[in-house]
Amino acid sequence: MKISKDKSILLSRCCIVLFAAALLALDGGGYFAARWFCAVRSLDRAALYAMTAAIYLCSVFAWIALWQLWRLLGNLRREAVFTAENVRRLRIVSWCCVGVAAVCFAACFFYLPFLFVAIAAGFMALIVRIIKNVFEQAIEMKSELDLTI
Amino acid sequence: MEILVNLDVMMARRKISSGELAERIGITPANLSILKNGKAKAIRFSTLMALCRELSCQPGDLLEFRDEEEHAE
């Protein structure tokens, strides 16, 4: 099945809206979910506080990243692809992933499975960073091409 | 070290305007302006050929290599 460029961007935007809705739900019920989870797993209060803090700190990074991705898709729809603004947005997304990785790494001392989230976020930061480097290189090539008469 | 584009000199010699030259060689006046002002990073052989044809000159008349160190001395 071949999806047109506009439909693909629309699909990505729908995914961002879904993620935003999920994040909103997490923000609303994060503490209660953590409390329920700690009760089921018989974890101590330190783990509960660490888990709650990790959820809300990661939520801040996730909101920033989602907003940047939303604006990035808006630029792509306007066919402004290889621009310095998009590189800046990708850099911010990458740093958000690093932030999530750092928070989850700190939380893993209280609840070990957070280490997996930290590794996944770190890996995601690496991928986004490489895409950002590709964009930077593409901007340079585009400027050279534009100035070839 | 830099390559200078002496397009304006040749245009003055041949008494041809930017708009007319741009039209004759098939590029936009904006691109011709980039070339004239030395902001271009590269020039296609096809553009150079068209310029030489319309201005009845050699590539060497349009392009000049300048060594800044030598020039400073």
Short mmCIF file of N, CA and C in Angstrom, two decimals, chain B:
data_model
loop_
_atom_site.label_atom_id
_atom_site.label_comp_id
_atom_site.label_asym_id
_atom_site.label_seq_id
_atom_site.Cartn_x
_atom_site.Cartn_y
_atom_site.Cartn_z
N MET B 1 43.16 32.77 -1.25
CA MET B 1 43.00 32.33 -2.63
C MET B 1 41.53 32.38 -3.02
N GLU B 2 41.26 32.94 -4.14
CA GLU B 2 39.87 33.00 -4.58
C GLU B 2 39.78 33.13 -6.11
N ILE B 3 38.61 32.79 -6.61
CA ILE B 3 38.36 32.97 -8.04
C ILE B 3 37.44 34.19 -8.18
N LEU B 4 37.89 35.17 -8.93
CA LEU B 4 37.07 36.37 -9.14
C LEU B 4 36.28 36.22 -10.44
N VAL B 5 35.06 36.70 -10.43
CA VAL B 5 34.24 36.66 -11.64
C VAL B 5 34.19 38.07 -12.21
N ASN B 6 34.80 38.24 -13.38
CA ASN B 6 34.85 39.57 -14.01
C ASN B 6 33.73 39.76 -15.02
N LEU B 7 32.58 39.30 -14.65
CA LEU B 7 31.44 39.34 -15.56
C LEU B 7 31.01 40.79 -15.85
N ASP B 8 31.02 41.62 -14.79
CA ASP B 8 30.57 43.01 -14.99
C ASP B 8 31.48 43.77 -15.95
N VAL B 9 32.80 43.44 -15.92
CA VAL B 9 33.76 44.10 -16.82
C VAL B 9 33.43 43.74 -18.27
N MET B 10 33.22 42.43 -18.49
CA MET B 10 32.91 41.96 -19.86
C MET B 10 31.58 42.52 -20.35
N MET B 11 30.62 42.60 -19.43
CA MET B 11 29.30 43.13 -19.80
C MET B 11 29.41 44.61 -20.20
N ALA B 12 30.24 45.34 -19.46
CA ALA B 12 30.44 46.76 -19.78
C ALA B 12 31.12 46.90 -21.14
N ARG B 13 32.10 46.02 -21.40
CA ARG B 13 32.80 46.08 -22.69
C ARG B 13 31.86 45.79 -23.85
N ARG B 14 30.97 44.82 -23.65
CA ARG B 14 30.05 44.42 -24.72
C ARG B 14 28.76 45.25 -24.72
N LYS B 15 28.67 46.14 -23.73
CA LYS B 15 27.50 47.03 -23.60
C LYS B 15 26.19 46.24 -23.59
N ILE B 16 26.13 45.30 -22.67
CA ILE B 16 24.92 44.46 -22.56
C ILE B 16 24.38 44.55 -21.13
N SER B 17 23.07 44.62 -21.00
CA SER B 17 22.48 44.74 -19.65
C SER B 17 22.32 43.36 -19.00
N SER B 18 22.15 43.37 -17.68
CA SER B 18 21.99 42.11 -16.92
C SER B 18 20.76 41.34 -17.39
N GLY B 19 19.67 42.07 -17.55
CA GLY B 19 18.42 41.42 -17.94
C GLY B 19 18.52 40.75 -19.30
N GLU B 20 19.16 41.46 -20.23
CA GLU B 20 19.29 40.92 -21.59
C GLU B 20 20.20 39.68 -21.60
N LEU B 21 21.32 39.80 -20.87
CA LEU B 21 22.26 38.67 -20.83
C LEU B 21 21.60 37.45 -20.17
N ALA B 22 20.87 37.71 -19.08
CA ALA B 22 20.20 36.61 -18.37
C ALA B 22 19.21 35.91 -19.30
N GLU B 23 18.50 36.69 -20.06
CA GLU B 23 17.52 36.12 -20.99
C GLU B 23 18.22 35.32 -22.08
N ARG B 24 19.34 35.86 -22.59
CA ARG B 24 20.05 35.18 -23.70
C ARG B 24 20.66 33.85 -23.26
N ILE B 25 21.18 33.81 -22.02
CA ILE B 25 21.82 32.55 -21.59
C ILE B 25 20.87 31.63 -20.84
N GLY B 26 19.66 32.10 -20.62
CA GLY B 26 18.63 31.22 -20.04
C GLY B 26 18.75 31.00 -18.54
N ILE B 27 19.20 32.04 -17.82
CA ILE B 27 19.15 31.95 -16.35
C ILE B 27 18.37 33.15 -15.82
N THR B 28 18.00 33.10 -14.56
CA THR B 28 17.20 34.20 -14.01
C THR B 28 18.12 35.38 -13.69
N PRO B 29 17.60 36.61 -13.75
CA PRO B 29 18.42 37.78 -13.37
C PRO B 29 18.98 37.65 -11.95
N ALA B 30 18.22 37.00 -11.06
CA ALA B 30 18.69 36.82 -9.68
C ALA B 30 19.96 35.96 -9.65
N ASN B 31 19.95 34.88 -10.44
CA ASN B 31 21.13 34.01 -10.50
C ASN B 31 22.32 34.71 -11.16
N LEU B 32 22.03 35.53 -12.16
CA LEU B 32 23.11 36.29 -12.81
C LEU B 32 23.71 37.28 -11.81
N SER B 33 22.86 37.84 -10.98
CA SER B 33 23.33 38.78 -9.96
C SER B 33 24.24 38.06 -8.95
N ILE B 34 23.86 36.84 -8.57
CA ILE B 34 24.70 36.04 -7.65
C ILE B 34 26.08 35.82 -8.26
N LEU B 35 26.07 35.52 -9.56
CA LEU B 35 27.32 35.28 -10.29
C LEU B 35 28.16 36.56 -10.36
N LYS B 36 27.51 37.66 -10.66
CA LYS B 36 28.20 38.95 -10.81
C LYS B 36 28.81 39.42 -9.49
N ASN B 37 28.07 39.18 -8.40
CA ASN B 37 28.54 39.66 -7.10
C ASN B 37 29.54 38.73 -6.42
N GLY B 38 29.89 37.65 -7.11
CA GLY B 38 30.89 36.72 -6.56
C GLY B 38 30.38 35.89 -5.41
N LYS B 39 29.04 35.72 -5.31
CA LYS B 39 28.48 34.93 -4.21
C LYS B 39 28.29 33.47 -4.61
N ALA B 40 28.44 33.18 -5.91
CA ALA B 40 28.23 31.81 -6.39
C ALA B 40 29.33 30.89 -5.87
N LYS B 41 28.94 29.63 -5.55
CA LYS B 41 29.93 28.67 -5.06
C LYS B 41 30.48 27.83 -6.21
N ALA B 42 29.72 27.75 -7.31
CA ALA B 42 30.18 26.96 -8.46
C ALA B 42 29.47 27.46 -9.70
N ILE B 43 30.08 27.17 -10.85
CA ILE B 43 29.44 27.54 -12.12
C ILE B 43 29.42 26.32 -13.04
N ARG B 44 28.29 26.07 -13.65
CA ARG B 44 28.17 24.92 -14.55
C ARG B 44 28.90 25.24 -15.86
N PHE B 45 29.44 24.18 -16.49
CA PHE B 45 30.09 24.36 -17.78
C PHE B 45 29.10 24.94 -18.80
N SER B 46 27.84 24.48 -18.71
CA SER B 46 26.82 24.94 -19.67
C SER B 46 26.59 26.46 -19.52
N THR B 47 26.61 26.95 -18.27
CA THR B 47 26.42 28.39 -18.04
C THR B 47 27.64 29.17 -18.55
N LEU B 48 28.83 28.62 -18.26
CA LEU B 48 30.07 29.28 -18.68
C LEU B 48 30.14 29.34 -20.21
N MET B 49 29.72 28.23 -20.83
CA MET B 49 29.73 28.15 -22.29
C MET B 49 28.77 29.20 -22.88
N ALA B 50 27.58 29.29 -22.30
CA ALA B 50 26.60 30.25 -22.79
C ALA B 50 27.09 31.69 -22.61
N LEU B 51 27.75 31.95 -21.47
CA LEU B 51 28.30 33.29 -21.22
C LEU B 51 29.37 33.64 -22.25
N CYS B 52 30.28 32.69 -22.51
CA CYS B 52 31.35 32.91 -23.47
C CYS B 52 30.77 33.13 -24.87
N ARG B 53 29.72 32.39 -25.17
CA ARG B 53 29.10 32.50 -26.50
C ARG B 53 28.47 33.89 -26.67
N GLU B 54 27.72 34.32 -25.67
CA GLU B 54 27.00 35.59 -25.80
C GLU B 54 27.92 36.81 -25.66
N LEU B 55 28.99 36.65 -24.89
CA LEU B 55 29.89 37.80 -24.69
C LEU B 55 31.10 37.75 -25.63
N SER B 56 31.14 36.69 -26.46
CA SER B 56 32.24 36.49 -27.42
C SER B 56 33.59 36.62 -26.71
N CYS B 57 33.79 35.78 -25.72
CA CYS B 57 35.05 35.83 -24.97
C CYS B 57 35.47 34.42 -24.55
N GLN B 58 36.60 34.32 -23.86
CA GLN B 58 37.11 33.05 -23.38
C GLN B 58 36.81 32.93 -21.87
N PRO B 59 36.77 31.69 -21.34
CA PRO B 59 36.53 31.55 -19.89
C PRO B 59 37.51 32.37 -19.05
N GLY B 60 38.74 32.46 -19.51
CA GLY B 60 39.76 33.22 -18.79
C GLY B 60 39.45 34.70 -18.70
N ASP B 61 38.63 35.20 -19.62
CA ASP B 61 38.24 36.62 -19.56
C ASP B 61 37.22 36.85 -18.45
N LEU B 62 36.50 35.80 -18.11
CA LEU B 62 35.45 35.93 -17.09
C LEU B 62 35.93 35.56 -15.70
N LEU B 63 36.84 34.59 -15.64
CA LEU B 63 37.31 34.10 -14.33
C LEU B 63 38.77 34.46 -14.12
N GLU B 64 39.08 34.83 -12.89
CA GLU B 64 40.46 35.20 -12.58
C GLU B 64 40.86 34.60 -11.23
N PHE B 65 42.00 33.94 -11.21
CA PHE B 65 42.48 33.36 -9.94
C PHE B 65 43.32 34.41 -9.24
N ARG B 66 43.01 34.62 -7.94
CA ARG B 66 43.81 35.59 -7.19
C ARG B 66 44.32 34.96 -5.90
N ASP B 67 45.65 34.99 -5.76
CA ASP B 67 46.28 34.51 -4.53
C ASP B 67 46.40 35.70 -3.59
N GLU B 68 45.66 35.67 -2.49
CA GLU B 68 45.61 36.83 -1.59
C GLU B 68 46.98 37.18 -1.00
N GLU B 69 47.77 36.13 -0.67
CA GLU B 69 49.09 36.37 -0.07
C GLU B 69 49.99 37.12 -1.04
N GLU B 70 49.96 36.64 -2.30
CA GLU B 70 50.77 37.27 -3.33
C GLU B 70 50.31 38.70 -3.57
N HIS B 71 48.97 38.86 -3.51
CA HIS B 71 48.39 40.17 -3.77
C HIS B 71 48.76 41.17 -2.67
N ALA B 72 48.82 40.65 -1.42
CA ALA B 72 49.16 41.50 -0.28
C ALA B 72 50.58 42.02 -0.38
N GLU B 73 51.50 41.17 -0.89
CA GLU B 73 52.90 41.57 -1.05
C GLU B 73 53.01 42.67 -2.10
#
